[in-house]
Coordinates of C-alpha atoms (C1' of nucleotides) in Angstrom, one line a residue:
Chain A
X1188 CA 34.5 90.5 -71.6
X1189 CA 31.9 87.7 -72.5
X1190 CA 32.8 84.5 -71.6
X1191 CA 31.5 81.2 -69.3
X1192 CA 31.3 83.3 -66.4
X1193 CA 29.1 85.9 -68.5
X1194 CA 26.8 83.2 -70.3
X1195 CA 26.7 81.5 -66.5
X1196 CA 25.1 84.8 -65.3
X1197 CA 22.9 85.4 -68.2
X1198 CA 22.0 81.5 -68.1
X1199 CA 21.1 82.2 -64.5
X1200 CA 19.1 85.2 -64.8
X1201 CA 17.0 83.6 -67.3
X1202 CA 16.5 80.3 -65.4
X1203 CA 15.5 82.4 -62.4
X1204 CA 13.0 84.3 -64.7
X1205 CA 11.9 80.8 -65.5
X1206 CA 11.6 79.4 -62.0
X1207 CA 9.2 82.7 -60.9
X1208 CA 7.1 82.2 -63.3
X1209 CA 6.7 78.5 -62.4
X1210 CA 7.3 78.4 -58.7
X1211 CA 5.8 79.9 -55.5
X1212 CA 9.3 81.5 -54.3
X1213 CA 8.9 83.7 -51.1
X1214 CA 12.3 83.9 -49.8
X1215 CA 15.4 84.2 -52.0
X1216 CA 17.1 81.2 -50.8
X1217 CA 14.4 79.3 -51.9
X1218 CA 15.7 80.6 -55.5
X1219 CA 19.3 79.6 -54.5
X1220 CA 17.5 75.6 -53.6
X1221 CA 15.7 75.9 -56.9
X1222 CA 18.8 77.4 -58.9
X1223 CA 20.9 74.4 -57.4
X1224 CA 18.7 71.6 -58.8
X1225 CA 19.4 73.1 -62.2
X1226 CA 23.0 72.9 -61.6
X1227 CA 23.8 76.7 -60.7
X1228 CA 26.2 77.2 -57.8
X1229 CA 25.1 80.2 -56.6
X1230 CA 24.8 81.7 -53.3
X1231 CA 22.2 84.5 -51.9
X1232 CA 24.3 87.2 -52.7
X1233 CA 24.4 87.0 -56.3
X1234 CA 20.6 86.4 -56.4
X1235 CA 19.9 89.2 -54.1
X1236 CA 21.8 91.1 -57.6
X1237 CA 19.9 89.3 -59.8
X1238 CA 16.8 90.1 -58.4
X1239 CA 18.0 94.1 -58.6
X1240 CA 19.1 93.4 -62.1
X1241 CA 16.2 91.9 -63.6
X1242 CA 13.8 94.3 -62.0
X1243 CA 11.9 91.4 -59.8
X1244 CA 9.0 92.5 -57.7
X1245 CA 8.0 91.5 -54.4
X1246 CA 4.0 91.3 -54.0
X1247 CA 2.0 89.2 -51.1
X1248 CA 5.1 88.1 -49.9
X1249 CA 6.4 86.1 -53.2
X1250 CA 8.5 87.4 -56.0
X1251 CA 7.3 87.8 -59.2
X1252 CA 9.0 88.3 -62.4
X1253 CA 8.8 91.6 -64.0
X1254 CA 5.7 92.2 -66.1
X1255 CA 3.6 89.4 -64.2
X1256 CA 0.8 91.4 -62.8
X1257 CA -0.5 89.8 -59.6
X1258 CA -4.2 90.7 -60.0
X1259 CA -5.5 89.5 -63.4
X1260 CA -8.2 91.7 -62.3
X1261 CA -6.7 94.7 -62.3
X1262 CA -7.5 95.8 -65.5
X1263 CA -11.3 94.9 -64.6
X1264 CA -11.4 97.4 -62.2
X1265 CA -9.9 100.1 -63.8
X1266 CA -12.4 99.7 -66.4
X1267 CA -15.5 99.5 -64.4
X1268 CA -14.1 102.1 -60.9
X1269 CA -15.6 105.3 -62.8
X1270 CA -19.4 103.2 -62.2
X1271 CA -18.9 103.0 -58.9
X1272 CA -20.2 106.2 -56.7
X1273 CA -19.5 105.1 -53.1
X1274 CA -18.3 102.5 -50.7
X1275 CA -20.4 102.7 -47.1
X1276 CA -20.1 100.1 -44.2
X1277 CA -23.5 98.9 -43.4
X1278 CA -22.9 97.3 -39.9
X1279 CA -20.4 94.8 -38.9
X1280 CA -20.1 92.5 -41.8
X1281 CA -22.5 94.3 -44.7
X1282 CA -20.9 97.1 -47.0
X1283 CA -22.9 98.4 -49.5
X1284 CA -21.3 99.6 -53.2
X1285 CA -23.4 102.6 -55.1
X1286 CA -23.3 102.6 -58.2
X1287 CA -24.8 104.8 -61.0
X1288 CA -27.8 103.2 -62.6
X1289 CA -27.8 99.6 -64.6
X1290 CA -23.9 99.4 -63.7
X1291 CA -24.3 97.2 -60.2
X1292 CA -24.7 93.8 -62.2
X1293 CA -21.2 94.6 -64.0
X1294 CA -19.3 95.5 -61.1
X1295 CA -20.4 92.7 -59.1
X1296 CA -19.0 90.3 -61.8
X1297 CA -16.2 91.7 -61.1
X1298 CA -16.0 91.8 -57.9
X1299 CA -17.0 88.0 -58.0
X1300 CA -14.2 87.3 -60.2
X1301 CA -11.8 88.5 -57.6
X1302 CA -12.0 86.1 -55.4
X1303 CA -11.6 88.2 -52.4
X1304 CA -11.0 85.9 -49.2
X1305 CA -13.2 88.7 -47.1
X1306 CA -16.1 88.3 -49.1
X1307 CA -18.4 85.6 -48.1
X1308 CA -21.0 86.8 -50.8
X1309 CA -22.3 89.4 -52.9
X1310 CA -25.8 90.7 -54.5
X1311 CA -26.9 93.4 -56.5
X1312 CA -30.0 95.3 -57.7
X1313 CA -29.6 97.9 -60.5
X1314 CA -27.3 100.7 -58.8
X1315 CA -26.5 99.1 -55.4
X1316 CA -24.5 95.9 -54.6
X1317 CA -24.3 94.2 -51.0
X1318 CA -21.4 92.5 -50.0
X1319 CA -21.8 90.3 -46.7
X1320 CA -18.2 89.7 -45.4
X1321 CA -17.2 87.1 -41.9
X1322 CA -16.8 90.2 -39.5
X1323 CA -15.8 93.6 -38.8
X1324 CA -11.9 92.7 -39.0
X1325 CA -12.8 91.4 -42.7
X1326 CA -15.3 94.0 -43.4
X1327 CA -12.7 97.2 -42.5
X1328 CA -10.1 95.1 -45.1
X1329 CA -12.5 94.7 -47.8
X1330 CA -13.4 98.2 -47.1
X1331 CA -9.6 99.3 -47.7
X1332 CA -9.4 97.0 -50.9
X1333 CA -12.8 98.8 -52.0
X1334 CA -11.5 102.1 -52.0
X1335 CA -8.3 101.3 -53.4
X1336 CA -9.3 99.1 -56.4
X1337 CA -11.6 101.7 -57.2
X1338 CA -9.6 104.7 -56.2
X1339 CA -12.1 106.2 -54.0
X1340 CA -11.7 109.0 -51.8
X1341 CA -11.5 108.3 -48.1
X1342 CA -14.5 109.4 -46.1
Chain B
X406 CA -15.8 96.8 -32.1
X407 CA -15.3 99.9 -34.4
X408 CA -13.8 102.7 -32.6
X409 CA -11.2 105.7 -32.4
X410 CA -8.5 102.8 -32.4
X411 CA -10.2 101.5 -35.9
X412 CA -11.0 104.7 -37.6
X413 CA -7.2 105.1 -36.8
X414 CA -6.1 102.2 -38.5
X415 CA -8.6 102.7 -41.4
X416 CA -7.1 106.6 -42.0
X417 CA -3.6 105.5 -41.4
X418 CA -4.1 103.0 -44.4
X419 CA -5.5 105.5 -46.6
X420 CA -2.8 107.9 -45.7
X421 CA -0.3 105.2 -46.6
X422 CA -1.7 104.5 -50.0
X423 CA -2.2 108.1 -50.8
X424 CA 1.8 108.7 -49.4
X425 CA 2.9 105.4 -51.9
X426 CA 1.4 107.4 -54.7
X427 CA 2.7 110.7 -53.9
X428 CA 6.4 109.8 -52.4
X429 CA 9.2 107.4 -53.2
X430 CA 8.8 105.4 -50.2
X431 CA 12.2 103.0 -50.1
X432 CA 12.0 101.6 -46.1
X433 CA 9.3 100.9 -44.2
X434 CA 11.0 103.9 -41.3
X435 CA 10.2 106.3 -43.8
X436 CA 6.9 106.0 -43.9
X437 CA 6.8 106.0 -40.5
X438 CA 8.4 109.5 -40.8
X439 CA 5.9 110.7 -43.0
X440 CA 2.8 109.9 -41.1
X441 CA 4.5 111.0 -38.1
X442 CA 4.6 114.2 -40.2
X443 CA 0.9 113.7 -40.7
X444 CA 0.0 112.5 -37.1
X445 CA -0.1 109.2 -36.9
X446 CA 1.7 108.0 -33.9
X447 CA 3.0 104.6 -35.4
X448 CA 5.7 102.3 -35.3
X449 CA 7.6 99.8 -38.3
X450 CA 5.7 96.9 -36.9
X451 CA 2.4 98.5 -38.1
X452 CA 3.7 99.7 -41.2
X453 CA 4.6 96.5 -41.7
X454 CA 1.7 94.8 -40.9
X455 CA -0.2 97.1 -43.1
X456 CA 1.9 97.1 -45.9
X457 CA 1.0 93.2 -46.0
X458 CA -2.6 94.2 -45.3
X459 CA -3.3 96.7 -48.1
X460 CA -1.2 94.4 -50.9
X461 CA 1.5 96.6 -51.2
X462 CA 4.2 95.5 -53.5
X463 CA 8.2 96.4 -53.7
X464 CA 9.5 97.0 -56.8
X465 CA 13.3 98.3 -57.8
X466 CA 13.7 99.5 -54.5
X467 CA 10.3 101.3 -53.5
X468 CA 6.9 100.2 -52.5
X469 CA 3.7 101.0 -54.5
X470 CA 0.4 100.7 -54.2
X471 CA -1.1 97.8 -55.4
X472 CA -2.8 98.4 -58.8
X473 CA 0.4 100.6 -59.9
X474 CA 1.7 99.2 -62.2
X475 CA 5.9 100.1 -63.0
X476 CA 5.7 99.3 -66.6
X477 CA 2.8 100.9 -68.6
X478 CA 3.9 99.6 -71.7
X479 CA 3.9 96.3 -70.7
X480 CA 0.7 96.0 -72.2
X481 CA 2.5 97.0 -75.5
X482 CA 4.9 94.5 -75.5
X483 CA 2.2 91.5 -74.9
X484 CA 0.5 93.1 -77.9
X485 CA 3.8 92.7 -80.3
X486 CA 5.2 89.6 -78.6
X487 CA 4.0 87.1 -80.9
X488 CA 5.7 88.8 -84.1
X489 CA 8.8 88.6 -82.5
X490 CA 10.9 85.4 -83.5
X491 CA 14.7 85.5 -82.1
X492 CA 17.1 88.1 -80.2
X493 CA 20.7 87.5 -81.2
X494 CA 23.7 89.5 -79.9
X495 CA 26.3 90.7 -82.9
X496 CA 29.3 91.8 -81.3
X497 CA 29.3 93.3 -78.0
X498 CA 26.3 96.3 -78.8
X499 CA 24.4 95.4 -81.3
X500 CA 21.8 93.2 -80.7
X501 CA 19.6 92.0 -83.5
X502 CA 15.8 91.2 -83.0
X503 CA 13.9 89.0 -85.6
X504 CA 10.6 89.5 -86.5
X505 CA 7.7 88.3 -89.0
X506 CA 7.8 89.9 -92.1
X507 CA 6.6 93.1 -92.0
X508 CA 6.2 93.8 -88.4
X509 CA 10.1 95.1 -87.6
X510 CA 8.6 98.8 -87.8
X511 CA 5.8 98.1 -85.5
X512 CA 7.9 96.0 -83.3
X513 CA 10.4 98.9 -83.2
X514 CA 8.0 101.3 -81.8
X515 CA 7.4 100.2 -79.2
X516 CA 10.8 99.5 -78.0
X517 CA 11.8 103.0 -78.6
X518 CA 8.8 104.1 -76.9
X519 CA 9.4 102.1 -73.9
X520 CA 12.8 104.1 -73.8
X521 CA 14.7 101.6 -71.8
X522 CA 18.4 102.8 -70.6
X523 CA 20.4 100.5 -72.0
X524 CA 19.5 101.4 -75.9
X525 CA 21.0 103.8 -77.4
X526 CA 19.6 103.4 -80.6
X527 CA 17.5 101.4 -82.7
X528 CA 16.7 101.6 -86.9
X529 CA 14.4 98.5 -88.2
X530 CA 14.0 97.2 -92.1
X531 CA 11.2 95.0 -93.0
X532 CA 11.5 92.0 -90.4
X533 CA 14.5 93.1 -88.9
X534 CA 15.6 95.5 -86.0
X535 CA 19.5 96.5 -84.7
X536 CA 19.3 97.6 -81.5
X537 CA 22.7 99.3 -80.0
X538 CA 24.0 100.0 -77.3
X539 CA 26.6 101.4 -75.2
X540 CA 28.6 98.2 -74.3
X541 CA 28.4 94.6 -73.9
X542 CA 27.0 95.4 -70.3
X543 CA 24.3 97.3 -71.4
X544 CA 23.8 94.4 -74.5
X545 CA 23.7 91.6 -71.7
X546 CA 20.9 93.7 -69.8
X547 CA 18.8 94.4 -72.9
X548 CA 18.9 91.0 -74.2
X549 CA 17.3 89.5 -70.6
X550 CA 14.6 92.4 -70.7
X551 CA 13.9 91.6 -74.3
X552 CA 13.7 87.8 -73.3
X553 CA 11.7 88.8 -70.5
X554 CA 9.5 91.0 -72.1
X555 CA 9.0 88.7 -75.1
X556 CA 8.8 85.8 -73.5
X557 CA 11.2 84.2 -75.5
X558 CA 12.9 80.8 -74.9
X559 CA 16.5 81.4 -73.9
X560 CA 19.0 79.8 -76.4
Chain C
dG637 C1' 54.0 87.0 -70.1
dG638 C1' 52.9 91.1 -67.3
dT639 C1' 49.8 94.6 -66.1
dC640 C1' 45.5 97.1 -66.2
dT641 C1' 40.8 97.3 -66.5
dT642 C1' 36.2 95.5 -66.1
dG643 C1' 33.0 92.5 -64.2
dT644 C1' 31.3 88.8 -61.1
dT645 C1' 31.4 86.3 -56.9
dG646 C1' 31.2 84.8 -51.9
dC647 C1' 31.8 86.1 -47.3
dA648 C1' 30.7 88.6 -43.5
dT649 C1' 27.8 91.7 -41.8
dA650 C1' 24.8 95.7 -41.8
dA651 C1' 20.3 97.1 -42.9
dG652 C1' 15.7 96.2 -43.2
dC653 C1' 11.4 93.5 -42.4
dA654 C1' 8.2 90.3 -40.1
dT655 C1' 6.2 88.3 -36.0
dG656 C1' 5.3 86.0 -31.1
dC657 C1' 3.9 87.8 -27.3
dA658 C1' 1.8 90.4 -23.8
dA659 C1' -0.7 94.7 -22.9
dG660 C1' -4.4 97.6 -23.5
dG661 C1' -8.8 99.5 -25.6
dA662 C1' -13.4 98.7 -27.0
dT663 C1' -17.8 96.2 -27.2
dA664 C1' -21.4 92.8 -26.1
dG665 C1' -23.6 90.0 -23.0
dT666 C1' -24.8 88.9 -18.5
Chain D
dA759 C1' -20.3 96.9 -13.4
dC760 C1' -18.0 92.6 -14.5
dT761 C1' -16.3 89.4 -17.7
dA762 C1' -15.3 87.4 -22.0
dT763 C1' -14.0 88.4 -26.5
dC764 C1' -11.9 90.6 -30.3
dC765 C1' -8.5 93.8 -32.3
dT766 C1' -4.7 96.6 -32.5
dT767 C1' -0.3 97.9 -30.9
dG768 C1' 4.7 98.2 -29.5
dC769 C1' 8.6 95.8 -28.1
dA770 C1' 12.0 92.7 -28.6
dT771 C1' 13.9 89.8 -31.6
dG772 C1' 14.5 86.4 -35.3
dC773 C1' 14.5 86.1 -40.1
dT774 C1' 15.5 87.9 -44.7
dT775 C1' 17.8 90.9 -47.8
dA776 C1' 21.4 94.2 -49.4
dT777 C1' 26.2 95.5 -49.6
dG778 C1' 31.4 96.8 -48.6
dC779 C1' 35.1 94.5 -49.5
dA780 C1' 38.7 91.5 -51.2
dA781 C1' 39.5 87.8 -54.4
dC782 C1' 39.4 86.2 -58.7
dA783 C1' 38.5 85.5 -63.8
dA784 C1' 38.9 87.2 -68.4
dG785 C1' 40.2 90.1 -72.0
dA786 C1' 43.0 94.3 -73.8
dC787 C1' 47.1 96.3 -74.4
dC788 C1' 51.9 96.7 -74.2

DNA sequence: GGTCTTGTTGCATAAGCATGCAAGGATAGT
DNA sequence: ACTATCCTTGCATGCTTATGCAACAAGACC
């Protein structure tokens, strides 16, 4: 039961592993273009399989192949979320992280690291951290992200 | 510019996250149907909106909340990759994965811990591992998630 | 060489998701 | 109070993805 056919599928499903971790693919005929320069004759169907198959995930509107975590600073959050105490809106465009004591310098880092577009800058003293973000709109989102990355109950 | 309206959109989020953890959330409707449950008057279009919002990704079939991550022993499998040196089919269920010498055991474990569907079995000697399973199906699937999980160079 | 079984594929289309747009709520400034 | 501005929302709809189905390929068995 293994034969070109088999080896074309398997062949396939690795070059389309391949081509998410290389590529920026956000729509799966964007796979089929790709899968076509490499010589597969495939249509959207079979991809739409694939994707099932091989477990691909879908995150900020690209695929990803299985494994890839999106947020290299994931893990950096998990480790430092049980330093943070609270997350409190401090007018329209400061929010203001509590920490417990020495721990504000640390998550700050990490919260630098991210990257986040709402942020627009951060400081911290020894238990408090102040993030200064473009506006409310931005503010509420970074808010959300807060309390999610850090698993923080809703107020 | 922070009202009712926002404090709405703020819960509604939470409530979504909290939902992604606690329910198998396949279509955007049925989370609709769930905070309508919970009180939130809301439509797809929202849901959708916030799904992009709050980085919520889709994974075989079902949305999670970002951070959740599908495979917890991914980490496992980047910790033995680099003692893992070939995957070879033999016949149509037994696949044979080669390792460093030495590190079959410890490659092993991890496998069977990960428990993946498609193995029925696994013994290991020194640097080598046979891996069984049910058919040439289930050999074809196992062979891309070990590629995959490896990061090994198809043949 | 038939015939049966198993698996893959494309097509057509259903199902599901994203979004332009206009409406409406709320605030800030005048 | 009026106006301008900023957000959020639903609707309608276009775009994207999933799937029932029939066709076909390959091996197993007679």
């Amino acid at each position: 039961m293994l034969m070109q056919q088999d080896l074309h599928l398997a062949d396939r499903r690795n070059a389309i592993l391949r081509l998410l971790r290389g590529s920026v693919v956000r729509r799966q005929e964007d796979l089929v273009g790709l899968l076509h320069q490499q010589g597969f004759d495939v249509t959207q169907s079979s991809v739409s399989r694939d994707m099932r198959e091989l477990g691909v995930i879908k995150a900020q509107g690209r695929y990803l192949p299985p494994g890839a975590e999106l947020s290299p600073v994931q893990g950096d959050f998990g480790a430092v979320a049980r330093f943070v105490r609270a997350v409190l809106p401090s007018g329209p465009s400061i929010t203001v992280v509590k920490t417990s004591a020495g721990a504000a310098g640390t998550v700050a880092a990490v919260l630098d690291k991210a990257d986040w577009p709402e942020v627009v800058g951060t400081i911290s003293g020894d238990d408090t951290i102040f993030i200064a973000t473009q506006d409310q709109a931005a503010q509420q989102r970074l808010i959300i992200r807060l309390q999610s990355s850090f698993r923080i109950q809703a107020a």
